JSON list of C-alpha atoms in Angstrom, two decimals:
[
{"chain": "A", "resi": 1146, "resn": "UNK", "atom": "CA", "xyz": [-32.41, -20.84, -4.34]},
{"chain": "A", "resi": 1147, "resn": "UNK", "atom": "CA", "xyz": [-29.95, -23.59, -3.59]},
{"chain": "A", "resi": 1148, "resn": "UNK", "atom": "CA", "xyz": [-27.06, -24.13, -6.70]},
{"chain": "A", "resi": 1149, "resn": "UNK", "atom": "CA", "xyz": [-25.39, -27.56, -6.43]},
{"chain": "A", "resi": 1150, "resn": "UNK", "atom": "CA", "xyz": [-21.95, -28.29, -7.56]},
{"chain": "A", "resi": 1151, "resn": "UNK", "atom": "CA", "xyz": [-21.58, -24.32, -8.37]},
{"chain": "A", "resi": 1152, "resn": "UNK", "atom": "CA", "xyz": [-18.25, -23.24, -6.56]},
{"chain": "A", "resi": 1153, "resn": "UNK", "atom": "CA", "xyz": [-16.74, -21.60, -9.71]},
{"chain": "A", "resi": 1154, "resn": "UNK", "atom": "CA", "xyz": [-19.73, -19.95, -10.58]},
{"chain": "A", "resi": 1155, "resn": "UNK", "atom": "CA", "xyz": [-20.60, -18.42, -7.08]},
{"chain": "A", "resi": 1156, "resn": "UNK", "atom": "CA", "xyz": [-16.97, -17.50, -6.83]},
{"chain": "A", "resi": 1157, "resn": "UNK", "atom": "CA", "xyz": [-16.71, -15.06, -10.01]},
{"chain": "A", "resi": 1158, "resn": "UNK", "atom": "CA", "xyz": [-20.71, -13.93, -8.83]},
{"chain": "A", "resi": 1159, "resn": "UNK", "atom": "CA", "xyz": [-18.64, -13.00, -5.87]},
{"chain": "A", "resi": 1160, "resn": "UNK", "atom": "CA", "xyz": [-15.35, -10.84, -7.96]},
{"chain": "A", "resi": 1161, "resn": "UNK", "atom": "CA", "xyz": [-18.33, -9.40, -9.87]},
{"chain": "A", "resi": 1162, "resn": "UNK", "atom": "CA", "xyz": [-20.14, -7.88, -6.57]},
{"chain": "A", "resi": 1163, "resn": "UNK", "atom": "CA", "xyz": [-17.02, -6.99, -4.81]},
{"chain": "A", "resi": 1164, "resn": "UNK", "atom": "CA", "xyz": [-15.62, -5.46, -8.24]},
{"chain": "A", "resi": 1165, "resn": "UNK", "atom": "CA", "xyz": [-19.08, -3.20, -8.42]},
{"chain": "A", "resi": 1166, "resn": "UNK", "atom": "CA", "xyz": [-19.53, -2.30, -4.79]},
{"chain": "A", "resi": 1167, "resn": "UNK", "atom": "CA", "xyz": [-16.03, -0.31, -5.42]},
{"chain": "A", "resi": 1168, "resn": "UNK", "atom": "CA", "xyz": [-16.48, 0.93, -8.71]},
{"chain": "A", "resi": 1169, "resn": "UNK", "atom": "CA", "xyz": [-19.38, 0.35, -11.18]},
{"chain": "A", "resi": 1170, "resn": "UNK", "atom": "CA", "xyz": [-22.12, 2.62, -12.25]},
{"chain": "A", "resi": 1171, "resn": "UNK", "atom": "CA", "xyz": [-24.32, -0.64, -12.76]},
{"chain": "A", "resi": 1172, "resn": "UNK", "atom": "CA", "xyz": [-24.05, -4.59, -13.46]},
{"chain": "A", "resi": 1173, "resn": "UNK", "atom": "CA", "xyz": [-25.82, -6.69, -15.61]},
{"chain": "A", "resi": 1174, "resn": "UNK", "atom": "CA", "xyz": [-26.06, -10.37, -14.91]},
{"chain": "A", "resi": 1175, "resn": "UNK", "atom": "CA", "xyz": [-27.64, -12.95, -17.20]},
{"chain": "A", "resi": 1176, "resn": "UNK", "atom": "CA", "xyz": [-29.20, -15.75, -16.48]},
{"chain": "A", "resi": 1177, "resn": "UNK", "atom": "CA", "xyz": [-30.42, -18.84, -18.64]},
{"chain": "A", "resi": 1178, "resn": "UNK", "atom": "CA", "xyz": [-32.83, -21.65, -17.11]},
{"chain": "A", "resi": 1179, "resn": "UNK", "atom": "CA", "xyz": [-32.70, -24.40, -19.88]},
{"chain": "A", "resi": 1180, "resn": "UNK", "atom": "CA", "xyz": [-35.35, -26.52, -17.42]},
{"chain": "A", "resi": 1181, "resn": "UNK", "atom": "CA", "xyz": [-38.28, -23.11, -17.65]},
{"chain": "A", "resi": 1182, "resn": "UNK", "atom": "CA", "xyz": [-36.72, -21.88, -21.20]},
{"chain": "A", "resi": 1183, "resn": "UNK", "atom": "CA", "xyz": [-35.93, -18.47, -20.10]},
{"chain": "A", "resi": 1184, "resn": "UNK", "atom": "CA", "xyz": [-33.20, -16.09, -19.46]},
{"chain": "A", "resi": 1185, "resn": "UNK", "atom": "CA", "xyz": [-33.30, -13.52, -17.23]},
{"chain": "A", "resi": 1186, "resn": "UNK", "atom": "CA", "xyz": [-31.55, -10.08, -17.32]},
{"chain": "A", "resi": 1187, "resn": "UNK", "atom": "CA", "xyz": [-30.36, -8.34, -13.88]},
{"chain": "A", "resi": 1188, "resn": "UNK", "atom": "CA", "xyz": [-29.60, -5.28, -13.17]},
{"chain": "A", "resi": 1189, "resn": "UNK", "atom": "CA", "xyz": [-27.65, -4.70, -10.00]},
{"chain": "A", "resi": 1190, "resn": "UNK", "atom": "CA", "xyz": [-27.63, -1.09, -8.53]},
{"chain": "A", "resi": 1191, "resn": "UNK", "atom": "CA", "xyz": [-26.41, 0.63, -5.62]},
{"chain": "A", "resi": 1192, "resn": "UNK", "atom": "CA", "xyz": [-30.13, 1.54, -3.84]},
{"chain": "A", "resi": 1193, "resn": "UNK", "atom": "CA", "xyz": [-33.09, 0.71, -5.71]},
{"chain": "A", "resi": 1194, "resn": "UNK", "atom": "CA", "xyz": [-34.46, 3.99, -7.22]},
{"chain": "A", "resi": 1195, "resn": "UNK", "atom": "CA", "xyz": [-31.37, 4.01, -9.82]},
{"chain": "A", "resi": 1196, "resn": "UNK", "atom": "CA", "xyz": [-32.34, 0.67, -11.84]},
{"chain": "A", "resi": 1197, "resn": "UNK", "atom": "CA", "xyz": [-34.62, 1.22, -14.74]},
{"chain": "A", "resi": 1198, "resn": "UNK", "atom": "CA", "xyz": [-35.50, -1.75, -16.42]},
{"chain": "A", "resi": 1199, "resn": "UNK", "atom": "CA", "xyz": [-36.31, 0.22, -19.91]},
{"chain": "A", "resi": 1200, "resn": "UNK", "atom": "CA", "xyz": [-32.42, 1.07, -19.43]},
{"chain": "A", "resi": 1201, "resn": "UNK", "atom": "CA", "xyz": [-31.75, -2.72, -18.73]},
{"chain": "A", "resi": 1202, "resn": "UNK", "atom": "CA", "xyz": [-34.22, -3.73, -21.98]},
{"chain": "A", "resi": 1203, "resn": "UNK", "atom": "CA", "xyz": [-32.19, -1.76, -24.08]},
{"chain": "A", "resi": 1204, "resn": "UNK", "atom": "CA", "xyz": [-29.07, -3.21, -22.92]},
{"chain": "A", "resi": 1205, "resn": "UNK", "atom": "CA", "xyz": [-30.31, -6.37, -23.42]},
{"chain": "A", "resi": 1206, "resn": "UNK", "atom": "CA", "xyz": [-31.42, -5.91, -26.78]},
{"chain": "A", "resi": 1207, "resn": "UNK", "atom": "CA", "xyz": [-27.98, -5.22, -27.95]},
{"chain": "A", "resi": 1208, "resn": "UNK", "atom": "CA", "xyz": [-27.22, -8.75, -26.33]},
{"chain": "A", "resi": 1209, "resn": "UNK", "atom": "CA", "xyz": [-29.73, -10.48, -27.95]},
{"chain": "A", "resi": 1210, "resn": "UNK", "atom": "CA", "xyz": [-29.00, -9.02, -31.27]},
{"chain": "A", "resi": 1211, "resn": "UNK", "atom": "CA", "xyz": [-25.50, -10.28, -30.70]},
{"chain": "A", "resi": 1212, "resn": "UNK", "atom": "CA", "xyz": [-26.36, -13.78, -29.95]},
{"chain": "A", "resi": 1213, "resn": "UNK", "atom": "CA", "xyz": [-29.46, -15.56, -32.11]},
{"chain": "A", "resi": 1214, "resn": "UNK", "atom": "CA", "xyz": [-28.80, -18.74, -29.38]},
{"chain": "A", "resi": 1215, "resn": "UNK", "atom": "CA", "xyz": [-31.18, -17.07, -27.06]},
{"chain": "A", "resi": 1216, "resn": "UNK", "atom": "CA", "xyz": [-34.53, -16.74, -29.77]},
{"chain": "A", "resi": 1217, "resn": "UNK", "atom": "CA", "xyz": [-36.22, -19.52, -28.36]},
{"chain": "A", "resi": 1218, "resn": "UNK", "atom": "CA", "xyz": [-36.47, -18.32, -24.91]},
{"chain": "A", "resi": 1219, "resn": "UNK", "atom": "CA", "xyz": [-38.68, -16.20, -22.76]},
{"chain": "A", "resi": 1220, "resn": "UNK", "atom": "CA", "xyz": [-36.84, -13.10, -21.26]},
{"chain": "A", "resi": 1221, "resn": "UNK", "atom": "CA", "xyz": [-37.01, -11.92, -18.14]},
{"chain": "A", "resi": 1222, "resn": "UNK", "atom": "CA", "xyz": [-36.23, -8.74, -16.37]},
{"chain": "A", "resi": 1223, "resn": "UNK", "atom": "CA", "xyz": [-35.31, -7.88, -13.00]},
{"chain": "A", "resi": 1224, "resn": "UNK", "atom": "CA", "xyz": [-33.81, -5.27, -10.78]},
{"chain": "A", "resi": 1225, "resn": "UNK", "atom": "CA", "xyz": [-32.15, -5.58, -7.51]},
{"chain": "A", "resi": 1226, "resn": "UNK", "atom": "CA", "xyz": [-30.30, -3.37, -5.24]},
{"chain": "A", "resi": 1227, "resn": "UNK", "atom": "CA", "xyz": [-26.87, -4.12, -3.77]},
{"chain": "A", "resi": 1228, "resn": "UNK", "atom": "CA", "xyz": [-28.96, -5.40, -0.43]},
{"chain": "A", "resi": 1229, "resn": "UNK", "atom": "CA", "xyz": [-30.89, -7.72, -1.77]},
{"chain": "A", "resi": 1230, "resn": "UNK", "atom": "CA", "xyz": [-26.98, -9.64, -3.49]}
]
């Protein structure tokens, strides 16, 4: 994936990874596509057998619950390991 005109977003993606390679238990990211109508919820872990995505769909309720802006989109979910950052 190629981001155009993105410097101030990659840089805080980059403070978020270096933050949670020294300290976090996990990370969520979110993600909303306005082109595909969708947002997608990431959960970054250290190795890949911690993530559980019925963990991350909980979290993500409380999210959604919190923000209404969000009803008209499909939801994704997706876990990734610190590797594949």
């Amino acid at each position: 994936m190629k981001f155009y005109d993105r410097g101030q977003e990659i840089a805080f993606l980059r403070e978020i990874r270096n933050t949670a390679e020294k300290a976090a238990r996990f990370t969520v990211v979110t993600g909303k596509d306005e082109l595909s109508n969708c947002v997608t919820f990431c959960e970054i872990k250290r190795q890949t057998d911690e993530i559980s995505i019925g963990m991350l769909k909980q979290r993500a309720e409380v999210m959604l619950q919190a923000t209404h802006e969000w009803k008209k989109y499909d939801i994704r979910y997706k876990g990734l390991s610190m590797d594949e950052m």
